[in-house]
Each structure stands twice: as structure tokens, then as C-alpha cells.
């Protein structure tokens, strides 16, 4: 089975993390989110994906093209100007002649895709939307449905009082290709604001698949940090890991005997922790990093090739790839990117 990955958004709310890379490529425990999504899809029997890109599309192709060993065939489709979610789906029509999956690419979830597809077929739906229940629905698409589990209303980002439903669009859909005829070609279309309401009006069978496991969209930096904490706490199966006393180590990690690693923590491949440094808890360090002597890193997420010099202090921070945190420097409750402190403030 095939899946379409919607990956063209600007990732504005994740800035400055998305200054140099598209949102789906932010690392989750040392590996791009999109790669982890594809690997999870593969486990559910998806062997071919189409990645629909716009913002920093080349970054995505450059990353995946050399990775033919992923075991999933990848096609790329790039927009010259953003077509919106519906326009992007229509634009990929030629790849799909059978039931297929569509995913927003900023979601970390334990949704069982194989079960979702089975449900879709059993309900003989033309579209099935995975849904979770949340308290505050204002940032999401809200779904109302009948007692048989068929959707009656889809309302994107409702204003207060517009819908009483607490079930939201989880950004994972199963489509029958025939519904694509309802989306106009070469036009900017929002699947959420235009296509779903139109399909409902025309009487298409749209089923809701309720899911109550782990689900989060990494729309903001606070949520991006929370995902790591949740994975380290074992709340999600999104990243399969084996840990010893809550510490997950990549290959070839060197930890000086006088350094302390406090779990839960993740340390990526080829990273070195120098003498008397302290790492953790709730800390994720990417690949090829160097954590200098007597430095302290807690409650933080570091990307790849980061150097933390001696006596530096990092707490509740996100540090992007290639950064150097200088000797004695303190990075607290913020993002360090392009070798400078961002104006972003992280909640604690
Ligand atoms: N190719 C392409 N072109 N992709 C796009 C475009 C576009 O013009 N616009 C957005 N996308 C991709 C984004 O990269 C993302 O993966 C997905 O479509 C959804 O866009 P977001 O910008 O993340 O939307 P949102 O978070 O405000 O709302 C969506 O997700 C919620 C769940 O997190 C909606 O689908 C809501 O209904 C949903 O509840
Ligand atoms: Mg989103």
C-alpha cells in the first residue's frame, strides 16, 4: 500500500528551528521525524510513499535520495507555489489507483496504520479520518459524527461555541482514489476547509476512527521538547529503543569515567562526554556531539555535531546542529541556533 506525506508547510511556529530545514526534518531522538514516520509506516506494510514538498524541498530529497536501504520506495513531488493540503493531494493523484493513506508530517503518534486501514475497509468508507479527543480544540479540525461513526460535520479551527465536539482531526487519513475527482486541479485548496465540507455535502461516506493512544503535533517548540520528554518517559512507542536504567546509547558513544549521565537520557552515535560533565535527566543529545569538561546539560535537546565547551550550562534548551556553546556560557529556557541565543522563551 502507498502513503502520501504532506510535507510542504512553512513551519512558521517552529522558527527558528525551521530556519534551515523543513519542519518534517527536525530530529526526533537523533533522526528526522519524516524518516521515523516512514520507518513506522513500513512496519505497517506501506512499501511506497510520495512526499509532497514545497518549503526547502531540496533538503528532503538530498537527505533521502542516498538512503535507498530504507526499504520503502520514495517519490517526490514539489510545488512551485504552495497548493494547500487539498491541492497537494490532488497534485499527487497520478500515484494512487487504490486505497491509500495520507499523513500530515508533523505528527508523532502511535496510531496503528494497519488497524486504521482495516477499519476503513470494514466501514466501506470513502474517506476515514483518524481522530483523538482533546480538551482545547481551537487549533485543530473538529469532527462531529453520528451514532454509526460516520462524520457529519468537519470544522477547521472553530471559533469558540462553533462546535461542542472534542474529537479532532489527527492528520491521518485513508482515501479511496475516487474522491480525488472532487478536488480541482492546479488550484490552492485546503482539504480541511474546502474538500471535507464539500464531500460531506455531497454525501460521501466519511468514517471517524477514534484513537486514544499517544498523539501530538510538533507545531511549537514547547511541544517539540515535550515529545522528547514523553518518549523518554516511555509514554509513546513512536521510537523503539532499548535502554539500560533509562539511558539509551547510540553506537560508539564515549563517556569519560568521571562524567555522569542521569536518565532518562538519549545519547546519539559517536558522541563524547568529557570528564566531570553531567548530562541529564530528560536530555537528548544527537550524533557526533562533544560535551566538554565540567559542563552540565539537563532537560535539553541537542541536534547533531554540537560542541558544548568547558563549564557551559544548558538547561531546558534546544541547540540546533553544528552549534558551538562557548566556555562558561549559559543557555537556559531558550533555543541556541546559528551560534547565538534566540529570542524564543521555552516554558519550564
Ligand atoms: N505539499 C504541501 N503544500 N504541504 C502542505 C501545505 C502545502 O501548501 N500546507 C501544509 N502542508 C502540510 C504541512 O507540512 C503539514 O505536514 C500538514 O500539511 C498540515 O499543515 P499544518 O500547517 O501543520 O496544519 P495545522 O497543524 O495548522 O492543522 C492541521 O493539523 C491538525 C493536527 O495537527 C489540520 O489538518 C488540522 O485539521 C489538524 O487537526
Ligand atoms: Mg501542524
mmCIF file of C-alpha atoms and ligand atoms in Angstrom:
data_model
loop_
_atom_site.group_PDB
_atom_site.id
_atom_site.type_symbol
_atom_site.label_atom_id
_atom_site.label_comp_id
_atom_site.label_asym_id
_atom_site.label_seq_id
_atom_site.Cartn_x
_atom_site.Cartn_y
_atom_site.Cartn_z
ATOM 1 C CA UNK A 1 0.000 0.000 0.000
ATOM 2 C CA UNK A 2 1.067 3.590 -0.645
ATOM 3 C CA UNK A 3 1.042 6.701 1.531
ATOM 4 C CA UNK A 4 1.158 10.403 0.730
ATOM 5 C CA UNK A 5 3.149 12.521 3.180
ATOM 6 C CA UNK A 6 2.158 16.185 3.251
ATOM 7 C CA UNK A 7 5.425 17.943 3.984
ATOM 8 C CA UNK A 8 5.236 21.326 2.307
ATOM 9 C CA UNK A 9 4.222 23.629 5.164
ATOM 10 C CA UNK A 10 6.350 26.601 6.191
ATOM 11 C CA UNK A 11 6.728 25.510 9.818
ATOM 12 C CA UNK A 12 6.413 29.128 10.901
ATOM 13 C CA UNK A 13 5.505 28.356 14.521
ATOM 14 C CA UNK A 14 8.623 26.222 14.900
ATOM 15 C CA UNK A 15 11.005 29.018 13.961
ATOM 16 C CA UNK A 16 13.921 29.347 14.469
ATOM 17 C CA UNK A 17 14.200 25.519 14.364
ATOM 18 C CA UNK A 18 12.861 25.599 10.820
ATOM 19 C CA UNK A 19 15.122 28.411 9.567
ATOM 20 C CA UNK A 20 17.369 25.938 7.742
ATOM 21 C CA UNK A 21 15.257 22.829 7.398
ATOM 22 C CA UNK A 22 11.630 21.935 6.753
ATOM 23 C CA UNK A 23 9.506 21.050 9.781
ATOM 24 C CA UNK A 24 9.203 17.316 8.987
ATOM 25 C CA UNK A 25 13.012 17.070 9.068
ATOM 26 C CA UNK A 26 13.518 18.209 12.654
ATOM 27 C CA UNK A 27 15.240 15.394 14.532
ATOM 28 C CA UNK A 28 13.316 13.257 16.989
ATOM 29 C CA UNK A 29 15.828 11.364 19.113
ATOM 30 C CA UNK A 30 18.619 11.916 16.620
ATOM 31 C CA UNK A 31 16.727 11.075 13.413
ATOM 32 C CA UNK A 32 14.444 13.220 11.217
ATOM 33 C CA UNK A 33 10.753 12.983 12.123
ATOM 34 C CA UNK A 34 9.881 12.177 8.497
ATOM 35 C CA UNK A 35 12.309 9.263 8.448
ATOM 36 C CA UNK A 36 10.831 7.888 11.658
ATOM 37 C CA UNK A 37 7.307 8.231 10.203
ATOM 38 C CA UNK A 38 8.388 6.348 7.063
ATOM 39 C CA UNK A 39 10.021 3.582 9.129
ATOM 40 C CA UNK A 40 6.840 3.202 11.196
ATOM 41 C CA UNK A 41 4.723 3.098 8.035
ATOM 42 C CA UNK A 42 6.953 0.346 6.724
ATOM 43 C CA UNK A 43 6.220 -1.735 9.817
ATOM 44 C CA UNK A 44 2.514 -1.465 8.900
ATOM 45 C CA UNK A 45 3.121 -2.772 5.397
ATOM 46 C CA UNK A 46 3.451 0.529 3.500
ATOM 47 C CA UNK A 47 6.141 -0.009 0.885
ATOM 48 C CA UNK A 48 5.832 3.120 -1.243
ATOM 49 C CA UNK A 49 5.483 6.763 -0.195
ATOM 50 C CA UNK A 50 5.054 10.031 -2.033
ATOM 51 C CA UNK A 51 6.496 13.057 -0.240
ATOM 52 C CA UNK A 52 4.743 16.277 -1.184
ATOM 53 C CA UNK A 53 7.048 19.225 -0.581
ATOM 54 C CA UNK A 54 7.321 22.952 -1.041
ATOM 55 C CA UNK A 55 9.351 24.723 1.688
ATOM 56 C CA UNK A 56 13.033 23.650 1.475
ATOM 57 C CA UNK A 57 12.090 20.707 -0.734
ATOM 58 C CA UNK A 58 15.686 20.069 -1.791
ATOM 59 C CA UNK A 59 16.686 19.377 1.800
ATOM 60 C CA UNK A 60 14.254 16.450 1.916
ATOM 61 C CA UNK A 61 15.398 14.968 -1.400
ATOM 62 C CA UNK A 62 19.072 15.385 -0.531
ATOM 63 C CA UNK A 63 18.525 13.530 2.730
ATOM 64 C CA UNK A 64 16.509 10.587 1.433
ATOM 65 C CA UNK A 65 17.978 10.040 -2.055
ATOM 66 C CA UNK A 66 21.153 8.324 -0.767
ATOM 67 C CA UNK A 67 19.086 6.246 1.694
ATOM 68 C CA UNK A 68 17.912 3.512 -0.614
ATOM 69 C CA UNK A 69 18.340 0.958 2.149
ATOM 70 C CA UNK A 70 15.227 2.247 3.994
ATOM 71 C CA UNK A 71 13.242 -0.462 2.210
ATOM 72 C CA UNK A 72 10.462 1.913 1.145
ATOM 73 C CA UNK A 73 10.212 3.357 -2.359
ATOM 74 C CA UNK A 74 10.102 7.149 -2.187
ATOM 75 C CA UNK A 75 8.690 9.515 -4.818
ATOM 76 C CA UNK A 76 8.942 13.293 -4.561
ATOM 77 C CA UNK A 77 6.501 15.862 -5.796
ATOM 78 C CA UNK A 78 7.291 19.530 -5.366
ATOM 79 C CA UNK A 79 5.082 22.581 -5.698
ATOM 80 C CA UNK A 80 6.300 25.805 -7.276
ATOM 81 C CA UNK A 81 3.963 27.715 -5.032
ATOM 82 C CA UNK A 82 2.123 26.132 -2.098
ATOM 83 C CA UNK A 83 -1.087 24.416 -3.171
ATOM 84 C CA UNK A 84 -2.508 23.899 0.300
ATOM 85 C CA UNK A 85 -3.234 20.451 1.730
ATOM 86 C CA UNK A 86 -6.030 19.638 -0.746
ATOM 87 C CA UNK A 87 -4.119 20.998 -3.738
ATOM 88 C CA UNK A 88 -1.104 18.899 -2.705
ATOM 89 C CA UNK A 89 -3.258 15.764 -2.516
ATOM 90 C CA UNK A 90 -4.747 16.429 -5.972
ATOM 91 C CA UNK A 91 -1.274 17.113 -7.355
ATOM 92 C CA UNK A 92 -0.187 13.588 -6.370
ATOM 93 C CA UNK A 93 -3.241 11.898 -7.951
ATOM 94 C CA UNK A 94 -1.257 10.011 -10.608
ATOM 95 C CA UNK A 95 0.441 7.898 -7.934
ATOM 96 C CA UNK A 96 -2.781 6.488 -6.498
ATOM 97 C CA UNK A 97 -5.160 3.983 -8.058
ATOM 98 C CA UNK A 98 -6.113 2.099 -4.914
ATOM 99 C CA UNK A 99 -6.909 2.788 -1.223
ATOM 100 C CA UNK A 100 -4.097 4.944 0.190
ATOM 101 C CA UNK A 101 -3.016 6.734 3.329
ATOM 102 C CA UNK A 102 -2.382 10.469 3.755
ATOM 103 C CA UNK A 103 -0.406 11.883 6.669
ATOM 104 C CA UNK A 104 0.442 15.313 7.968
ATOM 105 C CA UNK A 105 4.204 15.140 8.531
ATOM 106 C CA UNK A 106 4.389 16.958 11.860
ATOM 107 C CA UNK A 107 2.719 14.287 13.960
ATOM 108 C CA UNK A 108 4.296 11.943 16.467
ATOM 109 C CA UNK A 109 1.770 9.216 17.211
ATOM 110 C CA UNK A 110 1.287 5.551 17.947
ATOM 111 C CA UNK A 111 -1.645 5.240 15.539
ATOM 112 C CA UNK A 112 -1.800 1.693 14.200
ATOM 113 C CA UNK A 113 -1.988 2.327 10.451
ATOM 114 C CA UNK A 114 -2.782 -1.301 9.597
ATOM 115 C CA UNK A 115 -5.741 -1.277 12.002
ATOM 116 C CA UNK A 116 -6.909 2.085 10.628
ATOM 117 C CA UNK A 117 -6.912 0.719 7.073
ATOM 118 C CA UNK A 118 -8.739 -2.421 8.175
ATOM 119 C CA UNK A 119 -11.382 -0.248 9.880
ATOM 120 C CA UNK A 120 -11.760 1.930 6.769
ATOM 121 C CA UNK A 121 -12.410 -1.145 4.620
ATOM 122 C CA UNK A 122 -14.807 -2.692 7.104
ATOM 123 C CA UNK A 123 -16.859 0.519 7.200
ATOM 124 C CA UNK A 124 -16.723 0.711 3.392
ATOM 125 C CA UNK A 125 -15.854 4.368 3.798
ATOM 126 C CA UNK A 126 -14.541 6.588 1.015
ATOM 127 C CA UNK A 127 -12.524 8.656 3.475
ATOM 128 C CA UNK A 128 -11.600 7.712 7.044
ATOM 129 C CA UNK A 129 -10.123 10.293 9.393
ATOM 130 C CA UNK A 130 -8.177 9.266 12.489
ATOM 131 C CA UNK A 131 -9.315 11.295 15.469
ATOM 132 C CA UNK A 132 -8.373 11.899 19.059
ATOM 133 C CA UNK A 133 -10.251 13.583 21.879
ATOM 134 C CA UNK A 134 -8.744 16.792 23.275
ATOM 135 C CA UNK A 135 -9.842 19.498 25.709
ATOM 136 C CA UNK A 136 -8.978 22.557 23.615
ATOM 137 C CA UNK A 137 -10.000 22.054 20.000
ATOM 138 C CA UNK A 138 -9.300 25.602 18.773
ATOM 139 C CA UNK A 139 -6.038 24.774 16.928
ATOM 140 C CA UNK A 140 -7.425 21.750 15.135
ATOM 141 C CA UNK A 141 -10.024 20.473 12.731
ATOM 142 C CA UNK A 142 -13.100 19.404 14.712
ATOM 143 C CA UNK A 143 -15.230 16.413 13.792
ATOM 144 C CA UNK A 144 -18.887 15.731 14.559
ATOM 145 C CA UNK A 145 -20.243 12.275 13.802
ATOM 146 C CA UNK A 146 -23.371 10.156 14.020
ATOM 147 C CA UNK A 147 -24.029 7.125 16.223
ATOM 148 C CA UNK A 148 -22.730 4.831 13.465
ATOM 149 C CA UNK A 149 -19.352 6.567 13.392
ATOM 150 C CA UNK A 150 -19.853 8.491 10.159
ATOM 151 C CA UNK A 151 -18.750 12.099 10.041
ATOM 152 C CA UNK A 152 -21.493 14.721 9.795
ATOM 153 C CA UNK A 153 -19.508 17.958 10.241
ATOM 154 C CA UNK A 154 -15.846 18.896 9.714
ATOM 155 C CA UNK A 155 -14.946 22.353 11.000
ATOM 156 C CA UNK A 156 -11.340 23.558 10.746
ATOM 157 C CA UNK A 157 -10.126 25.677 13.703
ATOM 158 C CA UNK A 158 -13.621 26.514 15.008
ATOM 159 C CA UNK A 159 -14.299 29.711 16.885
ATOM 160 C CA UNK A 160 -15.497 29.359 20.472
ATOM 161 C CA UNK A 161 -19.016 27.949 20.533
ATOM 162 C CA UNK A 162 -18.968 26.775 16.916
ATOM 163 C CA UNK A 163 -18.814 23.091 17.815
ATOM 164 C CA UNK A 164 -19.253 21.119 21.017
ATOM 165 C CA UNK A 165 -17.318 18.111 19.770
ATOM 166 C CA UNK A 166 -13.970 17.340 21.388
ATOM 167 C CA UNK A 167 -12.874 14.985 18.624
ATOM 168 C CA UNK A 168 -10.213 16.463 16.369
ATOM 169 C CA UNK A 169 -8.585 15.583 13.094
ATOM 170 C CA UNK A 170 -5.366 13.735 13.956
ATOM 171 C CA UNK A 171 -3.921 14.451 10.484
ATOM 172 C CA UNK A 172 -4.010 10.826 9.298
ATOM 173 C CA UNK A 173 -6.477 9.828 6.577
ATOM 174 C CA UNK A 174 -7.396 6.845 4.427
ATOM 175 C CA UNK A 175 -8.691 7.807 0.983
ATOM 176 C CA UNK A 176 -10.332 5.959 -1.864
ATOM 177 C CA UNK A 177 -8.912 7.464 -5.070
ATOM 178 C CA UNK A 178 -12.397 8.243 -6.413
ATOM 179 C CA UNK A 179 -12.771 11.177 -4.011
ATOM 180 C CA UNK A 180 -9.892 12.983 -5.730
ATOM 181 C CA UNK A 181 -12.249 13.964 -8.537
ATOM 182 C CA UNK A 182 -13.862 16.404 -6.102
ATOM 183 C CA UNK A 183 -10.652 18.461 -5.806
ATOM 184 C CA UNK A 184 -9.959 20.935 -8.639
ATOM 185 C CA UNK A 185 -6.603 20.697 -10.415
ATOM 186 C CA UNK A 186 -3.799 23.285 -10.131
ATOM 187 C CA UNK A 187 -5.708 25.243 -7.525
ATOM 188 C CA UNK A 188 -4.888 26.190 -3.955
ATOM 189 C CA UNK A 189 -7.245 24.048 -1.870
ATOM 190 C CA UNK A 190 -7.422 23.252 1.834
ATOM 191 C CA UNK A 191 -8.589 19.677 2.330
ATOM 192 C CA UNK A 192 -9.790 20.662 5.788
ATOM 193 C CA UNK A 193 -11.606 23.908 4.961
ATOM 194 C CA UNK A 194 -12.920 23.051 1.498
ATOM 195 C CA UNK A 195 -12.725 19.397 0.482
ATOM 196 C CA UNK A 196 -14.083 17.714 3.628
ATOM 197 C CA UNK A 197 -17.124 20.004 3.944
ATOM 198 C CA UNK A 198 -17.804 19.514 0.219
ATOM 199 C CA UNK A 199 -17.544 15.713 0.444
ATOM 200 C CA UNK A 200 -19.976 15.722 3.365
ATOM 201 C CA UNK A 201 -22.394 17.942 1.491
ATOM 202 C CA UNK A 202 -22.287 15.572 -1.453
ATOM 203 C CA UNK A 203 -22.975 12.557 0.759
ATOM 204 C CA UNK A 204 -19.637 10.753 0.597
ATOM 205 C CA UNK A 205 -19.108 8.117 3.284
ATOM 206 C CA UNK A 206 -16.599 9.555 5.718
ATOM 207 C CA UNK A 207 -15.805 7.474 8.784
ATOM 208 C CA UNK A 208 -14.176 8.524 12.035
ATOM 209 C CA UNK A 209 -11.505 6.234 13.504
ATOM 210 C CA UNK A 210 -11.157 7.039 17.191
ATOM 211 C CA UNK A 211 -7.726 6.602 18.662
ATOM 212 C CA UNK A 212 -6.800 7.054 22.287
ATOM 213 C CA UNK A 213 -3.076 6.335 22.387
ATOM 214 C CA UNK A 214 -0.152 8.749 22.185
ATOM 215 C CA UNK A 215 -0.581 11.628 19.736
ATOM 216 C CA UNK A 216 0.983 15.075 19.488
ATOM 217 C CA UNK A 217 1.701 17.518 16.679
ATOM 218 C CA UNK A 218 5.031 19.281 16.974
ATOM 219 C CA UNK A 219 3.575 22.612 15.964
ATOM 220 C CA UNK A 220 5.514 24.634 18.563
ATOM 221 C CA UNK A 221 8.946 24.404 20.188
ATOM 222 C CA UNK A 222 7.412 23.630 23.574
ATOM 223 C CA UNK A 223 5.628 20.678 22.024
ATOM 224 C CA UNK A 224 8.793 19.675 20.196
ATOM 225 C CA UNK A 225 10.567 19.486 23.548
ATOM 226 C CA UNK A 226 7.656 17.708 25.200
ATOM 227 C CA UNK A 227 7.723 14.933 22.593
ATOM 228 C CA UNK A 228 11.242 14.034 23.667
ATOM 229 C CA UNK A 229 10.316 14.046 27.315
ATOM 230 C CA UNK A 230 7.301 11.832 26.601
ATOM 231 C CA UNK A 231 9.352 9.357 24.580
ATOM 232 C CA UNK A 232 11.990 9.217 27.314
ATOM 233 C CA UNK A 233 9.229 8.629 29.869
ATOM 234 C CA UNK A 234 8.024 5.686 27.792
ATOM 235 C CA UNK A 235 4.661 7.307 27.014
ATOM 236 C CA UNK A 236 4.992 6.582 23.279
ATOM 237 C CA UNK A 237 6.188 3.688 21.148
ATOM 238 C CA UNK A 238 6.992 6.042 18.247
ATOM 239 C CA UNK A 239 10.718 5.435 18.672
ATOM 240 C CA UNK A 240 11.603 1.881 19.578
ATOM 241 C CA UNK A 241 14.522 1.910 21.954
ATOM 242 C CA UNK A 242 16.312 -0.334 24.352
ATOM 243 C CA UNK A 243 17.628 1.395 27.395
ATOM 244 C CA UNK A 244 19.631 0.456 30.403
ATOM 245 C CA UNK A 245 18.409 2.291 33.514
ATOM 246 C CA UNK A 246 16.671 4.847 31.305
ATOM 247 C CA UNK A 247 19.798 5.642 29.322
ATOM 248 C CA UNK A 248 19.713 4.982 25.596
ATOM 249 C CA UNK A 249 23.086 4.953 23.903
ATOM 250 C CA UNK A 250 23.871 5.046 20.183
ATOM 251 C CA UNK A 251 26.894 3.371 18.628
ATOM 252 C CA UNK A 252 30.412 4.325 19.606
ATOM 253 C CA UNK A 253 29.464 6.681 22.455
ATOM 254 C CA UNK A 254 32.387 7.604 24.691
ATOM 255 C CA UNK A 255 31.617 8.600 28.238
ATOM 256 C CA UNK A 256 34.521 9.574 30.479
ATOM 257 C CA UNK A 257 34.527 7.529 33.711
ATOM 258 C CA UNK A 258 34.177 10.704 35.791
ATOM 259 C CA UNK A 259 31.239 12.030 33.743
ATOM 260 C CA UNK A 260 27.664 11.465 34.975
ATOM 261 C CA UNK A 261 24.729 10.549 32.794
ATOM 262 C CA UNK A 262 21.409 10.800 34.621
ATOM 263 C CA UNK A 263 18.485 9.021 32.989
ATOM 264 C CA UNK A 264 16.227 9.271 31.279
ATOM 265 C CA UNK A 265 18.558 10.329 28.512
ATOM 266 C CA UNK A 266 19.476 9.559 24.920
ATOM 267 C CA UNK A 267 22.983 9.932 23.532
ATOM 268 C CA UNK A 268 23.477 9.565 19.770
ATOM 269 C CA UNK A 269 26.172 7.857 17.724
ATOM 270 C CA UNK A 270 29.821 8.928 18.096
ATOM 271 C CA UNK A 271 29.099 11.448 20.836
ATOM 272 C CA UNK A 272 31.722 12.039 23.519
ATOM 273 C CA UNK A 273 31.119 13.157 27.081
ATOM 274 C CA UNK A 274 34.221 14.560 28.724
ATOM 275 C CA UNK A 275 35.491 14.407 32.289
ATOM 276 C CA UNK A 276 33.218 15.625 35.108
ATOM 277 C CA UNK A 277 30.473 16.620 32.692
ATOM 278 C CA UNK A 278 26.860 15.965 33.765
ATOM 279 C CA UNK A 279 24.208 15.004 31.223
ATOM 280 C CA UNK A 280 20.520 14.539 32.040
ATOM 281 C CA UNK A 281 17.893 13.987 33.116
ATOM 282 C CA UNK A 282 15.426 14.348 30.209
ATOM 283 C CA UNK A 283 18.175 15.104 27.767
ATOM 284 C CA UNK A 284 18.603 14.077 24.152
ATOM 285 C CA UNK A 285 21.986 14.525 22.527
ATOM 286 C CA UNK A 286 22.341 13.921 18.790
ATOM 287 C CA UNK A 287 25.114 12.312 16.779
ATOM 288 C CA UNK A 288 28.762 13.418 16.732
ATOM 289 C CA UNK A 289 28.444 15.844 19.637
ATOM 290 C CA UNK A 290 31.098 16.718 22.185
ATOM 291 C CA UNK A 291 30.109 17.620 25.735
ATOM 292 C CA UNK A 292 33.063 19.392 27.316
ATOM 293 C CA UNK A 293 34.696 19.008 30.692
ATOM 294 C CA UNK A 294 32.650 20.012 33.734
ATOM 295 C CA UNK A 295 29.778 21.228 31.569
ATOM 296 C CA UNK A 296 26.160 20.496 32.531
ATOM 297 C CA UNK A 297 23.326 19.642 30.177
ATOM 298 C CA UNK A 298 19.855 18.978 31.577
ATOM 299 C CA UNK A 299 16.271 18.951 30.218
ATOM 300 C CA UNK A 300 17.623 19.776 26.762
ATOM 301 C CA UNK A 301 17.597 18.580 23.176
ATOM 302 C CA UNK A 302 20.817 18.895 21.185
ATOM 303 C CA UNK A 303 20.921 18.138 17.472
ATOM 304 C CA UNK A 304 23.952 16.754 15.605
ATOM 305 C CA UNK A 305 27.579 17.966 15.655
ATOM 306 C CA UNK A 306 27.045 20.250 18.640
ATOM 307 C CA UNK A 307 30.037 21.232 20.734
ATOM 308 C CA UNK A 308 29.476 22.223 24.328
ATOM 309 C CA UNK A 309 32.691 23.732 25.641
ATOM 310 C CA UNK A 310 34.042 23.502 29.183
ATOM 311 C CA UNK A 311 31.921 24.774 32.093
ATOM 312 C CA UNK A 312 28.984 25.636 29.844
ATOM 313 C CA UNK A 313 25.492 25.193 31.328
ATOM 314 C CA UNK A 314 22.445 24.113 29.350
ATOM 315 C CA UNK A 315 19.048 23.746 30.936
ATOM 316 C CA UNK A 316 15.663 23.478 29.190
ATOM 317 C CA UNK A 317 17.301 24.350 25.878
ATOM 318 C CA UNK A 318 17.209 23.269 22.255
ATOM 319 C CA UNK A 319 20.508 23.533 20.371
ATOM 320 C CA UNK A 320 20.480 23.085 16.595
ATOM 321 C CA UNK A 321 23.102 21.276 14.512
ATOM 322 C CA UNK A 322 26.718 22.479 14.247
ATOM 323 C CA UNK A 323 26.408 24.981 17.097
ATOM 324 C CA UNK A 324 29.256 25.700 19.486
ATOM 325 C CA UNK A 325 28.248 26.631 23.028
ATOM 326 C CA UNK A 326 31.265 28.521 24.278
ATOM 327 C CA UNK A 327 33.213 28.063 27.528
ATOM 328 C CA UNK A 328 31.200 29.161 30.609
ATOM 329 C CA UNK A 329 28.172 30.063 28.531
ATOM 330 C CA UNK A 330 24.668 29.578 29.928
ATOM 331 C CA UNK A 331 21.732 28.574 27.730
ATOM 332 C CA UNK A 332 18.546 28.355 29.731
ATOM 333 C CA UNK A 333 14.881 28.160 28.677
ATOM 334 C CA UNK A 334 15.656 29.037 25.088
ATOM 335 C CA UNK A 335 16.899 27.962 21.671
ATOM 336 C CA UNK A 336 20.540 28.249 20.644
ATOM 337 C CA UNK A 337 20.882 28.328 16.880
ATOM 338 C CA UNK A 338 23.417 29.631 14.349
ATOM 339 C CA UNK A 339 25.744 30.113 17.331
ATOM 340 C CA UNK A 340 23.520 32.627 19.051
ATOM 341 C CA UNK A 341 20.724 32.711 21.563
ATOM 342 C CA UNK A 342 17.296 33.052 20.005
ATOM 343 C CA UNK A 343 14.666 35.354 21.459
ATOM 344 C CA UNK A 344 12.383 32.322 21.958
ATOM 345 C CA UNK A 345 11.442 31.553 25.556
ATOM 346 C CA UNK A 346 10.619 27.970 26.432
ATOM 347 C CA UNK A 347 8.190 27.144 29.193
ATOM 348 C CA UNK A 348 9.628 25.120 32.023
HETATM 349 N N1 LIG B 1 2.695 19.956 -0.010
HETATM 350 C C1 LIG B 1 2.116 20.816 0.816
HETATM 351 N N2 LIG B 1 1.673 22.018 0.337
HETATM 352 N N3 LIG B 1 2.006 20.508 2.136
HETATM 353 C C2 LIG B 1 1.406 21.396 2.946
HETATM 354 C C3 LIG B 1 0.940 22.642 2.510
HETATM 355 C C4 LIG B 1 1.085 22.959 1.102
HETATM 356 O O1 LIG B 1 0.707 24.036 0.621
HETATM 357 N N4 LIG B 1 0.405 23.310 3.563
HETATM 358 C C5 LIG B 1 0.556 22.498 4.635
HETATM 359 N N5 LIG B 1 1.173 21.351 4.276
HETATM 360 C C6 LIG B 1 1.497 20.193 5.130
HETATM 361 C C7 LIG B 1 2.335 20.572 6.350
HETATM 362 O O2 LIG B 1 3.714 20.381 6.073
HETATM 363 C C8 LIG B 1 1.827 19.598 7.408
HETATM 364 O O3 LIG B 1 2.533 18.369 7.391
HETATM 365 C C9 LIG B 1 0.390 19.349 7.007
HETATM 366 O O4 LIG B 1 0.274 19.729 5.631
HETATM 367 C C10 LIG B 1 -0.612 20.148 7.857
HETATM 368 O O5 LIG B 1 -0.266 21.512 7.856
HETATM 369 P P1 LIG B 1 -0.079 22.353 9.187
HETATM 370 O O6 LIG B 1 0.351 23.705 8.809
HETATM 371 O O7 LIG B 1 0.765 21.589 10.149
HETATM 372 O O8 LIG B 1 -1.585 22.438 9.680
HETATM 373 P P2 LIG B 1 -2.143 22.624 11.167
HETATM 374 O O9 LIG B 1 -1.260 21.978 12.160
HETATM 375 O O10 LIG B 1 -2.480 24.055 11.382
HETATM 376 O O11 LIG B 1 -3.549 21.805 11.110
HETATM 377 C C11 LIG B 1 -3.608 20.505 10.559
HETATM 378 O O12 LIG B 1 -3.187 19.524 11.502
HETATM 379 C C12 LIG B 1 -4.031 19.380 12.683
HETATM 380 C C13 LIG B 1 -3.435 18.263 13.527
HETATM 381 O O13 LIG B 1 -2.154 18.619 13.918
HETATM 382 C C14 LIG B 1 -5.047 20.241 10.108
HETATM 383 O O14 LIG B 1 -5.038 19.054 9.348
HETATM 384 C C15 LIG B 1 -5.984 20.113 11.308
HETATM 385 O O15 LIG B 1 -7.301 19.765 10.874
HETATM 386 C C16 LIG B 1 -5.464 19.054 12.264
HETATM 387 O O16 LIG B 1 -6.318 18.951 13.422
HETATM 388 MG MG1 LIG B 2 0.531 21.021 12.139
#
